[in-house]
């Protein structure tokens, strides 16, 4: 678990002036990673770090001989077209690179002029999924989401008895994960309508989003060797935004007894920027359980996890319909919440995933599950906000929404802020629904 160091100093400023503007997602204290290339080009993707409204080209920087010492190997690993090699290294290397980048990007750096040649405006680049994702697992860590959903699917028993003991998850699909800007056709699926004698094959009529975080795995573990919770976070590279698009009508028919399948695997959108756990260190909170709930089993418990296992990452969901964009209207906020309400921590997810000997690999992705907060206004999916489609949301155009229509665009945003700390952000995770193919 990271302690605060000179890279977190809220007084630090950068010679990249846009990084010093109030409200920027990417001040010097953040330094998140992505892969990028000039927009519309056929150049190879390479690692980049966000600073203000610019991206620092790590492949170009590696060619300059500005960064030396222990950070040099990490920089070389970050120059490729995916971040898997960097992810495979570990916290010592990541931390050395963060410190070196913080120093050369700081106001007054003697290397400013040489580095300026390695910057590109973020507005002129395009991104790709930042890692080769071998496996993707989606968890279910919001007890509020689990209860709200459970009430609709099983009114007599909303929260199943295992929930407070087991971090529930399912194995998802990596092939359909795309980066922000992703578009996808409304899925077609098998749906059992109420009162029907048999299922129909139709375009999804209850298309939803899920507000989640994505957790990128760093160094893996050998098969058969569980990762203990005490060292779980040293296997985590960082966190991005994740939208787990969901076909609720397909899900309702297919989910028993093995869980979601085609209702989830047609598309998943992630943000291009991965914020490292070290950057998130100022935003840690104690992990607590509500009064009367069981304490985690010993393999899911540690003093560090109790003391600072939770993260206060603020999150919001924004909607823009095709008509709103035609009229030049701003996105509408559907809900806002914080990751602090999650029932299981990042360390607990890693420890649980590997307790049976399952091996994680660098670049694997863990979804947090829909991050609904305690109140309905903090719900992370339309199925909760509209109570299963019964209470439509009124939009400023006069349109109404229960579930997503064609041309609807959902944007997730995340950020951390607290008095005396530098505000850091995650950028945006946007995706747009196209008509059924
Ligand atoms: Mn999900």
XYZ file of C-alpha atoms and ligand atoms in Angstrom:
438
model
C 0.000 0.000 0.000
C 1.487 3.321 -1.085
C 2.375 6.055 1.364
C 2.458 9.696 0.378
C 5.719 10.981 -1.119
C 7.012 14.018 -2.969
C 4.977 13.161 -6.099
C 1.732 13.788 -4.181
C 2.701 17.263 -2.926
C -0.322 19.450 -3.820
C 1.984 22.462 -4.219
C 3.823 20.939 -7.203
C 3.309 22.662 -10.550
C 4.387 21.731 -14.080
C 5.974 23.692 -16.893
C 3.084 22.281 -18.962
C 0.780 25.186 -18.044
C -2.515 23.370 -18.714
C -1.597 20.904 -15.943
C -1.834 23.730 -13.397
C -5.382 24.833 -14.262
C -7.993 24.290 -11.567
C -10.266 21.400 -12.450
C -7.903 19.616 -14.854
C -8.093 15.823 -14.591
C -4.375 15.541 -15.260
C -2.236 17.662 -12.939
C 1.372 16.681 -12.201
C 0.199 14.620 -9.206
C -1.786 12.213 -11.441
C 0.368 10.942 -14.373
C -1.969 8.203 -15.716
C -0.919 5.856 -18.538
C -2.498 5.022 -21.907
C -1.446 3.941 -25.381
C -1.951 6.450 -28.197
C -0.942 7.610 -31.672
C -1.681 10.677 -33.792
C -5.388 10.623 -34.696
C -6.082 9.018 -38.047
C -2.496 7.901 -38.537
C -1.203 4.382 -39.196
C 1.673 4.818 -36.737
C 2.250 2.244 -34.025
C 0.492 2.847 -30.738
C 2.911 3.612 -27.874
C 2.714 4.390 -24.189
C 1.766 7.888 -23.110
C 1.266 9.795 -19.890
C -1.358 12.547 -19.525
C -0.180 15.968 -18.341
C -2.745 18.768 -18.542
C -4.248 18.745 -22.028
C -1.154 17.059 -23.483
C 0.118 13.497 -23.722
C 3.792 12.760 -23.144
C 5.068 10.240 -25.715
C 6.995 7.627 -23.699
C 8.558 6.018 -26.774
C 9.945 9.378 -27.851
C 11.099 10.096 -24.309
C 12.851 6.718 -24.108
C 14.881 7.753 -27.152
C 16.125 10.942 -25.481
C 18.265 9.584 -22.653
C 16.713 12.055 -20.208
C 15.505 9.375 -17.778
C 18.216 7.311 -16.159
C 18.593 5.075 -13.141
C 15.917 2.634 -11.926
C 13.156 4.302 -13.987
C 14.905 3.593 -17.279
C 13.757 -0.028 -17.592
C 10.183 0.950 -16.759
C 10.244 3.676 -19.392
C 11.524 1.221 -21.996
C 8.711 -1.189 -21.076
C 6.142 1.612 -21.482
C 7.245 2.460 -25.025
C 5.539 -0.520 -26.699
C 2.070 -0.731 -28.262
C 0.542 -2.195 -25.089
C 1.356 -1.613 -21.422
C 1.627 -5.328 -20.558
C 5.428 -5.212 -20.208
C 5.208 -2.250 -17.823
C 2.381 -3.904 -15.902
C 4.496 -7.061 -15.507
C 7.285 -5.171 -13.736
C 5.829 -4.167 -10.379
C 5.454 -1.336 -7.852
C 9.175 -0.546 -7.453
C 9.605 0.076 -11.188
C 6.259 1.905 -11.557
C 7.136 4.128 -8.623
C 10.608 4.926 -9.975
C 9.101 5.935 -13.309
C 6.445 8.077 -11.622
C 9.082 9.904 -9.595
C 11.302 10.478 -12.630
C 8.371 11.775 -14.723
C 7.232 14.004 -11.866
C 10.702 15.556 -11.654
C 11.225 16.201 -15.374
C 7.699 17.620 -15.788
C 8.026 19.905 -12.741
C 8.263 23.683 -13.079
C 11.905 24.650 -13.460
C 13.035 21.273 -14.855
C 16.254 21.614 -16.842
C 14.841 19.048 -19.313
C 11.687 21.026 -20.146
C 12.797 22.085 -23.601
C 13.807 18.576 -24.687
C 10.600 17.059 -23.279
C 8.403 19.621 -24.980
C 9.237 17.883 -28.268
C 7.662 14.684 -26.863
C 4.252 16.269 -26.168
C 1.136 15.973 -28.321
C -2.230 17.660 -27.678
C -4.712 15.099 -26.389
C -7.249 16.555 -28.822
C -5.095 15.318 -31.721
C -4.488 11.714 -30.644
C -6.443 8.466 -30.606
C -6.250 5.649 -28.084
C -6.524 1.884 -28.076
C -7.294 -0.550 -25.251
C -4.099 -0.037 -23.221
C -3.265 -3.697 -22.599
C -3.649 -7.065 -24.247
C -6.375 -8.297 -21.895
C -6.035 -12.052 -21.560
C -8.912 -12.500 -19.139
C -11.688 -10.252 -17.902
C -13.613 -10.922 -14.700
C -16.579 -8.820 -13.611
C -17.390 -8.622 -9.905
C -20.524 -7.449 -8.077
C -19.114 -5.353 -5.248
C -21.978 -2.930 -4.549
C -24.349 -4.375 -1.977
C -26.778 -1.584 -2.912
C -26.773 -2.631 -6.578
C -27.081 -6.297 -5.644
C -30.057 -5.531 -3.395
C -31.817 -3.214 -5.889
C -31.393 -5.684 -8.759
C -32.217 -8.661 -6.582
C -35.496 -7.027 -5.527
C -36.601 -6.917 -9.187
C -35.471 -10.418 -10.128
C -36.359 -12.103 -6.787
C -38.718 -9.961 -4.645
C -38.857 -12.634 -1.940
C -35.064 -12.828 -1.513
C -33.274 -9.741 -2.916
C -29.836 -10.425 -1.457
C -28.718 -14.038 -1.709
C -27.166 -15.494 1.463
C -23.651 -15.823 -0.001
C -23.312 -12.113 -0.831
C -21.803 -10.954 2.466
C -19.241 -13.780 2.488
C -18.085 -14.245 -1.126
C -16.965 -11.517 -3.545
C -19.352 -12.598 -6.325
C -18.056 -12.504 -9.896
C -18.258 -14.147 -13.294
C -15.809 -14.639 -16.114
C -16.497 -12.052 -18.813
C -15.302 -11.659 -22.370
C -12.142 -9.727 -23.307
C -12.604 -9.688 -27.106
C -15.391 -7.091 -27.107
C -13.723 -4.609 -24.738
C -13.177 -1.288 -26.512
C -11.767 2.082 -25.562
C -13.748 5.293 -25.023
C -15.418 6.351 -28.267
C -16.587 2.790 -28.879
C -19.819 2.338 -30.825
C -21.731 -0.913 -31.007
C -24.924 -2.247 -32.559
C -27.856 -2.874 -30.267
C -27.613 -6.578 -29.526
C -30.181 -9.082 -30.706
C -31.043 -11.827 -28.280
C -33.407 -14.461 -26.999
C -36.053 -12.863 -24.793
C -38.955 -14.377 -22.865
C -41.670 -11.737 -22.701
C -44.123 -11.803 -19.784
C -47.041 -14.067 -20.609
C -45.450 -15.421 -23.801
C -45.483 -19.147 -24.492
C -41.938 -19.195 -25.764
C -38.942 -16.960 -26.287
C -38.614 -14.509 -29.194
C -35.418 -13.483 -30.999
C -35.548 -9.664 -31.038
C -33.357 -6.579 -30.701
C -32.764 -5.836 -27.029
C -35.502 -3.506 -25.709
C -33.987 -3.019 -22.243
C -30.452 -1.893 -23.044
C -28.607 -0.516 -20.022
C -25.188 0.705 -18.911
C -23.300 -0.167 -15.719
C -21.090 2.386 -13.954
C -17.957 0.478 -12.952
C -14.240 0.757 -12.407
C -11.756 -1.509 -14.186
C -8.752 -2.810 -12.268
C -5.687 -3.728 -14.347
C -3.564 -6.558 -12.964
C 0.196 -6.045 -12.749
C 2.577 -8.928 -12.041
C 0.712 -12.235 -12.074
C 0.951 -15.266 -9.831
C 1.983 -18.817 -10.640
C -0.908 -21.244 -10.987
C -1.467 -22.926 -7.651
C 0.004 -20.044 -5.650
C -2.675 -17.771 -4.186
C -1.907 -14.077 -3.679
C -2.326 -13.281 0.022
C -4.298 -10.139 0.790
C -1.230 -8.555 2.410
C 0.535 -8.387 -0.962
C -2.536 -8.182 -3.212
C -2.108 -4.520 -4.138
C 1.431 -5.088 -5.402
C -0.290 -7.098 -8.163
C -2.474 -4.151 -9.226
C -1.195 -1.644 -11.806
C -4.048 0.835 -11.730
C -7.685 1.697 -12.270
C -9.783 2.971 -15.191
C -13.483 3.673 -15.813
C -15.549 0.783 -17.189
C -19.046 0.613 -18.697
C -20.480 -2.908 -18.706
C -23.272 -2.495 -21.284
C -26.093 -4.878 -20.382
C -29.120 -6.307 -22.203
C -31.547 -6.665 -19.286
C -34.262 -8.532 -21.182
C -31.748 -11.088 -22.437
C -30.202 -11.293 -18.954
C -33.536 -11.973 -17.261
C -34.133 -15.073 -19.388
C -30.602 -16.480 -19.643
C -29.030 -15.823 -16.237
C -30.145 -18.899 -14.341
C -28.274 -20.967 -13.286
C -24.831 -19.892 -14.583
C -25.107 -16.087 -14.614
C -24.755 -13.481 -17.382
C -23.612 -14.589 -20.844
C -24.818 -12.921 -24.070
C -26.484 -10.134 -22.084
C -23.012 -8.769 -21.268
C -20.421 -9.903 -23.791
C -21.404 -7.840 -26.859
C -19.507 -4.714 -25.720
C -17.649 -3.274 -22.729
C -16.126 0.217 -22.847
C -13.144 1.413 -20.802
C -11.475 4.813 -20.455
C -8.072 5.178 -22.163
C -6.263 6.405 -19.036
C -5.171 4.107 -16.205
C -4.664 5.942 -12.917
C -2.039 4.141 -10.839
C -2.687 3.008 -7.279
C 0.204 5.239 -6.219
C -1.567 8.309 -7.642
C -4.668 7.305 -5.654
C -2.784 7.063 -2.335
C -4.123 10.413 -0.988
C -7.683 9.165 -1.410
C -7.637 6.059 0.761
C -10.241 5.477 3.442
C -10.791 2.867 6.128
C -12.753 -0.191 4.985
C -15.642 -0.869 7.326
C -18.641 -3.163 7.429
C -22.119 -2.036 8.486
C -23.069 -2.872 12.069
C -24.320 -6.453 12.299
C -22.753 -7.633 9.016
C -20.248 -10.509 9.155
C -16.586 -9.537 9.151
C -14.591 -10.827 6.155
C -13.058 -14.282 6.505
C -9.366 -14.234 7.522
C -8.042 -14.570 3.939
C -10.040 -11.436 3.023
C -8.917 -9.437 6.026
C -5.739 -7.554 6.942
C -4.872 -4.545 9.100
C -3.927 -2.589 5.958
C -7.214 -3.443 4.284
C -9.193 -2.386 7.354
C -7.140 0.777 7.812
C -7.034 2.055 4.223
C -8.492 -0.524 1.821
C -11.275 1.696 0.452
C -10.857 4.415 -2.202
C -12.880 7.612 -2.451
C -13.223 7.841 -6.227
C -16.140 10.129 -7.189
C -18.107 8.896 -10.181
C -20.832 10.245 -12.433
C -22.889 9.079 -15.413
C -23.889 11.465 -18.203
C -26.414 10.918 -21.014
C -26.557 12.609 -24.411
C -29.318 11.584 -26.819
C -29.110 12.084 -30.573
C -31.676 14.890 -30.271
C -29.713 16.596 -27.476
C -26.613 16.650 -29.695
C -28.599 17.954 -32.702
C -29.733 20.861 -30.541
C -26.262 21.453 -29.094
C -27.469 20.713 -25.562
C -25.011 19.646 -22.855
C -24.965 16.107 -21.479
C -27.395 15.416 -18.635
C -26.132 13.905 -15.392
C -28.077 10.750 -14.537
C -26.398 9.953 -11.207
C -23.284 10.385 -9.095
C -21.700 8.288 -6.363
C -18.339 7.179 -4.917
C -16.362 3.936 -5.011
C -16.050 4.290 -1.210
C -19.409 2.492 -0.837
C -18.127 -0.791 -2.338
C -18.655 -3.884 -0.176
C -15.310 -5.437 -1.195
C -11.945 -3.739 -1.753
C -9.481 -4.118 -4.635
C -7.180 -6.208 -2.411
C -10.038 -8.511 -1.452
C -10.945 -9.093 -5.117
C -7.361 -10.114 -5.964
C -7.019 -12.349 -2.895
C -10.362 -14.013 -3.564
C -9.741 -14.507 -7.302
C -6.529 -16.423 -6.587
C -7.410 -18.279 -3.359
C -8.044 -21.499 -5.306
C -4.775 -21.250 -7.214
C -6.212 -19.419 -10.237
C -3.399 -17.498 -11.921
C -3.775 -13.856 -12.894
C -1.578 -12.423 -15.634
C -0.299 -8.914 -16.408
C -3.009 -6.997 -18.255
C -5.920 -9.024 -16.902
C -8.904 -6.818 -16.140
C -11.214 -7.001 -13.115
C -14.496 -5.082 -13.249
C -15.740 -3.749 -9.912
C -19.377 -4.426 -10.696
C -21.999 -1.674 -10.874
C -21.091 0.932 -8.281
C -24.450 2.039 -6.907
C -24.362 4.090 -3.725
C -26.779 3.857 -0.789
C -29.486 6.150 -2.211
C -31.466 5.757 -5.444
C -29.912 8.983 -6.808
C -26.543 7.208 -6.575
C -27.587 4.182 -8.661
C -25.171 3.113 -11.399
C -27.623 1.650 -13.920
C -30.972 2.553 -15.522
C -32.636 -0.607 -14.251
C -32.269 0.873 -10.754
C -32.858 4.554 -11.616
C -36.119 3.723 -13.425
C -37.108 0.792 -11.168
C -36.987 -1.734 -13.963
C -38.451 0.691 -16.516
C -41.494 1.728 -14.426
C -40.383 5.327 -13.727
C -39.081 7.058 -16.875
C -36.469 9.796 -16.631
C -37.521 13.142 -18.140
C -34.890 14.721 -20.404
C -34.505 18.444 -21.211
C -35.675 17.801 -24.800
C -39.011 16.448 -23.552
C -37.819 12.928 -24.371
C -38.162 10.209 -21.753
C -35.933 7.243 -21.039
C -36.477 3.970 -19.292
C -33.691 2.152 -21.147
C -31.251 3.307 -23.850
C -32.428 4.274 -27.347
C -30.366 4.214 -30.554
C -27.874 7.133 -30.776
C -27.796 7.519 -26.979
C -24.295 8.212 -25.715
C -23.273 7.398 -22.157
C -20.200 9.054 -20.649
C -18.683 8.012 -17.331
C -16.400 10.372 -15.432
C -14.349 9.851 -12.288
C -12.203 12.059 -10.073
C -10.793 12.383 -6.568
C -10.776 15.562 -4.537
C -10.319 16.487 -0.885
C -9.118 19.544 1.037
C -5.330 19.796 1.035
C -4.896 17.270 -1.815
C -4.404 17.748 -5.519
C -7.568 16.931 -7.447
C -6.957 14.134 -9.969
C -9.302 12.722 -12.617
C -9.837 9.712 -14.846
C -10.894 11.512 -18.036
C -13.949 10.160 -19.841
C -15.343 6.772 -20.847
C -17.873 7.327 -23.642
C -19.803 4.877 -25.795
C -22.687 5.184 -28.259
C -25.526 2.816 -29.134
C -26.089 2.143 -32.855
C -29.239 0.556 -34.311
C -29.425 -3.236 -34.346
C -27.452 -4.616 -37.290
Mn -21.222 -5.525 -14.487
